[in-house]
CSV table of C-alpha atoms in Angstrom, one decimal:
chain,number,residue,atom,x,y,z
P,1,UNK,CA,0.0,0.0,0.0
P,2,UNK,CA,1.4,3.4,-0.9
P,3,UNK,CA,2.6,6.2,1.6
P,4,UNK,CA,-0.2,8.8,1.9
P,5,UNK,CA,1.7,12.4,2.4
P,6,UNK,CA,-0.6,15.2,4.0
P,7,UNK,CA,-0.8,18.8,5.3
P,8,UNK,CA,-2.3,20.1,8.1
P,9,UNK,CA,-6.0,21.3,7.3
P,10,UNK,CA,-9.4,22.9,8.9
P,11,UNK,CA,-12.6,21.9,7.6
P,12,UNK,CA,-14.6,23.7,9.7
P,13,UNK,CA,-14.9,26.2,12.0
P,14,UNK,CA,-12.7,30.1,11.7
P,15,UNK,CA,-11.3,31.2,8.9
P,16,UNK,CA,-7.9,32.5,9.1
P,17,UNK,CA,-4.1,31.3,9.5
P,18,UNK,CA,-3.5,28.4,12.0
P,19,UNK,CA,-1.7,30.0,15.2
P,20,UNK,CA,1.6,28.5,14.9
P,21,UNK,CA,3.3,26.4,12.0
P,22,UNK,CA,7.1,25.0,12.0
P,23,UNK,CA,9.2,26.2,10.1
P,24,UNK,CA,8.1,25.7,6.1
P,25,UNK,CA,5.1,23.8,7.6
P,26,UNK,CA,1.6,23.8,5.5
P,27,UNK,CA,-1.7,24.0,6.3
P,28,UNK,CA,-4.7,24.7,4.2
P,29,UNK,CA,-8.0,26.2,5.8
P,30,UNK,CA,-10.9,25.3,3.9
P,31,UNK,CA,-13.2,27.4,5.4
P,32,UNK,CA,-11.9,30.7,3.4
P,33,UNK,CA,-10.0,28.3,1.2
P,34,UNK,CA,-6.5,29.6,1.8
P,35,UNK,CA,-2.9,27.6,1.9
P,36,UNK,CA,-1.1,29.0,4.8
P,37,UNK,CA,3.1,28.6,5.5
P,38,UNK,CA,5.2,29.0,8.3
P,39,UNK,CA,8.5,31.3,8.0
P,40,UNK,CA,11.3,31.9,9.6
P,41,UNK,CA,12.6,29.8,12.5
P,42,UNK,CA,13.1,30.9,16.0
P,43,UNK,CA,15.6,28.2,16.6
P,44,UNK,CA,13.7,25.5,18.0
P,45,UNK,CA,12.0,24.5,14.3
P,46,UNK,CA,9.0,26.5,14.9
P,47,UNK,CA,8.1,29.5,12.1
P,48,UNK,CA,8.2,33.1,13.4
P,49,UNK,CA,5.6,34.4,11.4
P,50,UNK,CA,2.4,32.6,9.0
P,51,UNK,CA,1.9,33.8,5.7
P,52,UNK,CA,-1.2,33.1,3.1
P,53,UNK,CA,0.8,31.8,0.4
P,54,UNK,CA,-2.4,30.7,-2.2
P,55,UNK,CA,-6.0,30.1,-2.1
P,56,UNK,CA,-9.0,32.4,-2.4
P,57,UNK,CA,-8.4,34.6,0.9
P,58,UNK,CA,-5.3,35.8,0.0
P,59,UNK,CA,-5.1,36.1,-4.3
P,60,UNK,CA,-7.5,37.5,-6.4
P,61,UNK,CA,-10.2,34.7,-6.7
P,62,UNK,CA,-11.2,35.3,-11.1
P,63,UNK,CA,-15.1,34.2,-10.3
P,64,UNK,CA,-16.0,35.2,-7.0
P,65,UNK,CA,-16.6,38.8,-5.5
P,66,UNK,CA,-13.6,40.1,-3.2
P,67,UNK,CA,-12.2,43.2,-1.4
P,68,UNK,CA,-8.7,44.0,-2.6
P,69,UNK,CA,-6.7,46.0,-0.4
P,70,UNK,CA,-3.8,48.2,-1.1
P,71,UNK,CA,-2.2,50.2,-3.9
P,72,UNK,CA,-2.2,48.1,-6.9
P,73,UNK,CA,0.4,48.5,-10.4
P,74,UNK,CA,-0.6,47.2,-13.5
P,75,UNK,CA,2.3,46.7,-16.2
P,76,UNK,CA,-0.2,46.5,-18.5
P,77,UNK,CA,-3.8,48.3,-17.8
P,78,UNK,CA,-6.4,45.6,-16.9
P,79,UNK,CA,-9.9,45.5,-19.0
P,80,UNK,CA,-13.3,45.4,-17.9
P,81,UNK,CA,-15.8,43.5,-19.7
P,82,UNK,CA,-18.8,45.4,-18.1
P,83,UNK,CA,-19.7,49.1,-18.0
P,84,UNK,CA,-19.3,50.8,-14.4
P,85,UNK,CA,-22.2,52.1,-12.2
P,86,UNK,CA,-21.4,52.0,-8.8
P,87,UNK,CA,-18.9,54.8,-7.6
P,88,UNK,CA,-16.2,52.8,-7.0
P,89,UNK,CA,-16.3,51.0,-10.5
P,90,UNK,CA,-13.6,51.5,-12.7
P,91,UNK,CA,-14.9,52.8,-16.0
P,92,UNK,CA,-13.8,51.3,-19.4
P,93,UNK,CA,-12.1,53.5,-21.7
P,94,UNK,CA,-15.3,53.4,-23.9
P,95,UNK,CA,-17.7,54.1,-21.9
P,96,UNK,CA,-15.5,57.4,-20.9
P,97,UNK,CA,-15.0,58.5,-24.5
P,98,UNK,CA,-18.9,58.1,-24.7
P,99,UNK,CA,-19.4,60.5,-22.0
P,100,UNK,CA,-17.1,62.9,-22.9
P,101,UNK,CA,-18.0,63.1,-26.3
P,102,UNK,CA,-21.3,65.3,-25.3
P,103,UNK,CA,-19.0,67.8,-23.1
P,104,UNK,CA,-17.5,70.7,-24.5
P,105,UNK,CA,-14.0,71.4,-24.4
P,106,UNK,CA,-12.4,73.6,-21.8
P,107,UNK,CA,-11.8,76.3,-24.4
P,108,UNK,CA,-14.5,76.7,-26.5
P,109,UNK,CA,-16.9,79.0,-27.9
P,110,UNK,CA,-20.7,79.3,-28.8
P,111,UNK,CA,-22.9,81.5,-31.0
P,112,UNK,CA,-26.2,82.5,-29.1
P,113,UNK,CA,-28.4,80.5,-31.0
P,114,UNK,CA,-26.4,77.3,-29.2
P,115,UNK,CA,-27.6,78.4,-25.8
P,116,UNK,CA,-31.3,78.0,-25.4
P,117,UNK,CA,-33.4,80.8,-24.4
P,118,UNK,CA,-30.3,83.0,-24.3
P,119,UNK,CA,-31.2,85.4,-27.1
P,120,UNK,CA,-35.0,85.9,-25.7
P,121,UNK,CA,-33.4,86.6,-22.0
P,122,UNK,CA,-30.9,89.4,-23.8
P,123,UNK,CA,-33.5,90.8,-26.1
P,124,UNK,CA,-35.6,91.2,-22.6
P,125,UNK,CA,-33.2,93.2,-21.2
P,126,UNK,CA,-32.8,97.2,-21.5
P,127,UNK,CA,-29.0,98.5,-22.9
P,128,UNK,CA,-26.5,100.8,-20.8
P,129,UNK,CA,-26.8,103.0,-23.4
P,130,UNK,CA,-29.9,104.6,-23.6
P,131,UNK,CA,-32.2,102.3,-22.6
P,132,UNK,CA,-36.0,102.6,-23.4
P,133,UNK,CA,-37.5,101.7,-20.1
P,134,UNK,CA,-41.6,100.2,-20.1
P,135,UNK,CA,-43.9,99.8,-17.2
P,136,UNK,CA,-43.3,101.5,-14.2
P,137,UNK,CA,-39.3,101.9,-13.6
P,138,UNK,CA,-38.2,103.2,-10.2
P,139,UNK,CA,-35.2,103.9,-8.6
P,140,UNK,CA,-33.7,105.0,-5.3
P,141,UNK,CA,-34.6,108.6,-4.1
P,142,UNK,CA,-31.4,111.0,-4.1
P,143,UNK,CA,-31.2,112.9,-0.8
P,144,UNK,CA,-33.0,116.2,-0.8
P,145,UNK,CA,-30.1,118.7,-2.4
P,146,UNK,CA,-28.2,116.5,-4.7
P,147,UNK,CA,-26.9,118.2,-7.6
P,148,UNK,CA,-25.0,115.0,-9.5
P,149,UNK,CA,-26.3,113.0,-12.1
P,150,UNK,CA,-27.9,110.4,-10.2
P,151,UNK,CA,-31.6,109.4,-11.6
P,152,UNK,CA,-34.0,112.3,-10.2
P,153,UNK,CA,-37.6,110.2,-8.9
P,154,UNK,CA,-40.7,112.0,-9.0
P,155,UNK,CA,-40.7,112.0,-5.3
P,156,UNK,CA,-37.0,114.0,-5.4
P,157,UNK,CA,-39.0,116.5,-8.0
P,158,UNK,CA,-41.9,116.7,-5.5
P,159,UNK,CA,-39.6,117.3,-2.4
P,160,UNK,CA,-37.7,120.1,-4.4
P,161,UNK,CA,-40.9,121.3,-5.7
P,162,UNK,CA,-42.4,121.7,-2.1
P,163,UNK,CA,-38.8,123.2,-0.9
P,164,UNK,CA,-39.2,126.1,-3.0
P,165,UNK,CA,-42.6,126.9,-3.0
P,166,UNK,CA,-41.7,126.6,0.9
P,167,UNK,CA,-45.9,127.7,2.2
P,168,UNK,CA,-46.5,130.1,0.1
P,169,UNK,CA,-50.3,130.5,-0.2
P,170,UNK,CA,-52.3,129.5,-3.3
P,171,UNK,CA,-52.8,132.6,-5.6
P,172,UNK,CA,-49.0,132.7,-5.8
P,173,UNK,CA,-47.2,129.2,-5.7
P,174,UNK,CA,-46.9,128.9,-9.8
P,175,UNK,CA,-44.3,130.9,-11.6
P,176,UNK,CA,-47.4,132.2,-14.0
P,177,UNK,CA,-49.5,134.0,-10.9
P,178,UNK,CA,-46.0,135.6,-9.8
P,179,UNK,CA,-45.7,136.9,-13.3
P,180,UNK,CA,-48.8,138.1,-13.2
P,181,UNK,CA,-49.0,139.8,-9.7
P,182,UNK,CA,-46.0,141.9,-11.0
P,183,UNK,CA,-48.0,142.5,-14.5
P,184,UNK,CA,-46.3,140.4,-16.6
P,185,UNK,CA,-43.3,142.6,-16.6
P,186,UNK,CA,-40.3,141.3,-17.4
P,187,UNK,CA,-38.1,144.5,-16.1
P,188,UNK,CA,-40.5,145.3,-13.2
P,189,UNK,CA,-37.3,146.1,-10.7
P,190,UNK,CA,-36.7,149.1,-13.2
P,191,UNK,CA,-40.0,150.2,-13.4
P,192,UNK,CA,-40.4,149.8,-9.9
P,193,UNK,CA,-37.3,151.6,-9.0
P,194,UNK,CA,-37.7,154.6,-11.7
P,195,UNK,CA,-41.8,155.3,-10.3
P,196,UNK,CA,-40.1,155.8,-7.0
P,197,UNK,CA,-37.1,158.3,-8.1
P,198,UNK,CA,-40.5,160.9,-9.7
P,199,UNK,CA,-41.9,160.7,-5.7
P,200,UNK,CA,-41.3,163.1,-2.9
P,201,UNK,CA,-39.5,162.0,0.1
P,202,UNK,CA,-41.5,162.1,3.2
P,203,UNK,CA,-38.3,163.3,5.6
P,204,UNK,CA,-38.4,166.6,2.9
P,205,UNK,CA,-41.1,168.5,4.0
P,206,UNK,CA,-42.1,169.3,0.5
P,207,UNK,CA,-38.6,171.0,0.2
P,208,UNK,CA,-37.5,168.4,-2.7
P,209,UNK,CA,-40.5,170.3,-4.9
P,210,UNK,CA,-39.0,171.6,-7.7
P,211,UNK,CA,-41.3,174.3,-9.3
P,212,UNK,CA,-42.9,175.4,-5.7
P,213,UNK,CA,-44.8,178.3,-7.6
P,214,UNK,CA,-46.9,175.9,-10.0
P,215,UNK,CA,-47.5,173.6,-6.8
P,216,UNK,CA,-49.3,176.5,-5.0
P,217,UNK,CA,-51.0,177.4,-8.1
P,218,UNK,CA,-52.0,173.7,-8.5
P,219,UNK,CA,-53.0,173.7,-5.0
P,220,UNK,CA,-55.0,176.7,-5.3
P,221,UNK,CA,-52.9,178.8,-2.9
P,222,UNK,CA,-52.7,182.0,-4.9
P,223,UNK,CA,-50.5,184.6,-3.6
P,224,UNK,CA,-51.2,184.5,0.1
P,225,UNK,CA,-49.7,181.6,0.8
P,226,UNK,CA,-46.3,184.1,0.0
P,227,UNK,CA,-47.1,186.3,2.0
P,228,UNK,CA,-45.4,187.4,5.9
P,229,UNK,CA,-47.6,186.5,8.9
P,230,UNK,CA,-47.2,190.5,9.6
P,231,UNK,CA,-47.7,192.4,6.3
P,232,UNK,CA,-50.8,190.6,4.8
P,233,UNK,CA,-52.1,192.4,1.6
P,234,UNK,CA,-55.8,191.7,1.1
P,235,UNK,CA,-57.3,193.2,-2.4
P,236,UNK,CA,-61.1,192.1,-2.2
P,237,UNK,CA,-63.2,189.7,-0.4
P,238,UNK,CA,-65.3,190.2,3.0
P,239,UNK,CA,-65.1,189.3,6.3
P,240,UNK,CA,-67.6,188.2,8.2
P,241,UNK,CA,-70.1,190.0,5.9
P,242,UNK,CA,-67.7,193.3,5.6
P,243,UNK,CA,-66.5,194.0,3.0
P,244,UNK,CA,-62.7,195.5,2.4
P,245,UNK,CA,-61.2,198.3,-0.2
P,246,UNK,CA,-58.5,196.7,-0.4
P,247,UNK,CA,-56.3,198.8,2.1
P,248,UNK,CA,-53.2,198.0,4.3
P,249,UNK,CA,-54.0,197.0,8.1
């Protein structure tokens, strides 16, 4: 009968490397299917340390699913025979160039027409230059006084309005019912101001009267008003009922 040579093996229970081997002992676990060898030797014959040396637990099992751990270099780039989906899927070189080709290029350019809706958006807009506003446009309300070229509001022209009528009553708030109360002259300062120079002064007495004679005779005065308080001539009339010849008294 022939010699039957064996390694050590574990058909059931954990998974995992054996706790202690010899040195360049075997033993296969069949529970995760792994061929495990001591290494090293501390002296005595027994290993230092177990390493996976084949099996599914430790090399990349071709048909069933596995985790593989580390940083992995490829001398030549592997291939994938399916497309990926999840995120850690490593995408075929086809199904890249497929989704790129739909992407622009970094440095690119476009004519309106290739952006939808753009052209409607710009036309909806006004221009910098001289724009021809619709509806009701507002803007913000310059503090009373500005004098730049910020947008005047009609509430700006109402407060400036209202500062410069500043409570004046009705019948004279409009420049028209000024111009009328001074007659619709244009010069009336002159006017005004060459009617006073013809008038007396009321400090003169009547002594600024330049023809004095033709003021008494205007005022009816005759020659009595000339006359001294002590040598009154008196050439006709009565007194009293009595009448005078016209002689000195």
């Amino acid at each position: 009968m022939a010699n039957v040579i064996r390694i050590k093996r574990r058909v059931s229970g954990a998974a995992g490397a054996p706790a202690a081997l010899k040195s360049a002992e075997l033993a296969h676990n069949e529970v995760d299917d792994t061929l495990y060898i001591g290494k090293g030797d501390d002296g005595a014959g027994n290993a230092t340390s177990v390493l996976a040396l084949a099996g599914a637990g430790a090399f990349v099992d071709r048909s069933s699913t596995q985790m593989v751990a580390g940083a992995k270099t490829f001398a030549v780039v592997p291939k994938s025979s399916e497309e990926a989906s999840a995120a850690t899927d490593l995408v075929r070189k086809s199904q890249l160039d497929a989704g790129l080709a739909t992407k622009a290029a970094a440095s690119h350019g476009h004519v309106i027409s290739d952006v939808t809706g753009l052209q409607t958006a710009i036309d909806a807009k006004a221009p910098v230059a001289s724009p021809e506003l619709t509806g009701t446009p507002t803007a913000p309300t310059a503090a009373g006084g500005t004098n730049t070229t910020q947008v005047a509001t009609t509430a700006f022209v109402a407060a400036a309005i209202s500062a410069l009528i500043d409570g004046s009553p009705g019948a004279l708030d409009t420049l028209n019912e000024l111009a009328a109360a001074l007659g619709d002259d244009a010069d009336f300062a002159s006017t005004i101001t060459n009617g006073l120079a013809g008038k007396l002064a009321a400090a003169s007495n009547l002594s600024d009267l330049t023809n004095a004679a033709a003021a008494r005779t205007n005022l009816g005065l005759g020659t009595m008003a000339t006359q001294a308080a002590n040598n009154v001539a008196i050439t006709g009339g009565s007194i009293d009922g009595v009448a005078l010849d016209g002689g000195t008294f």
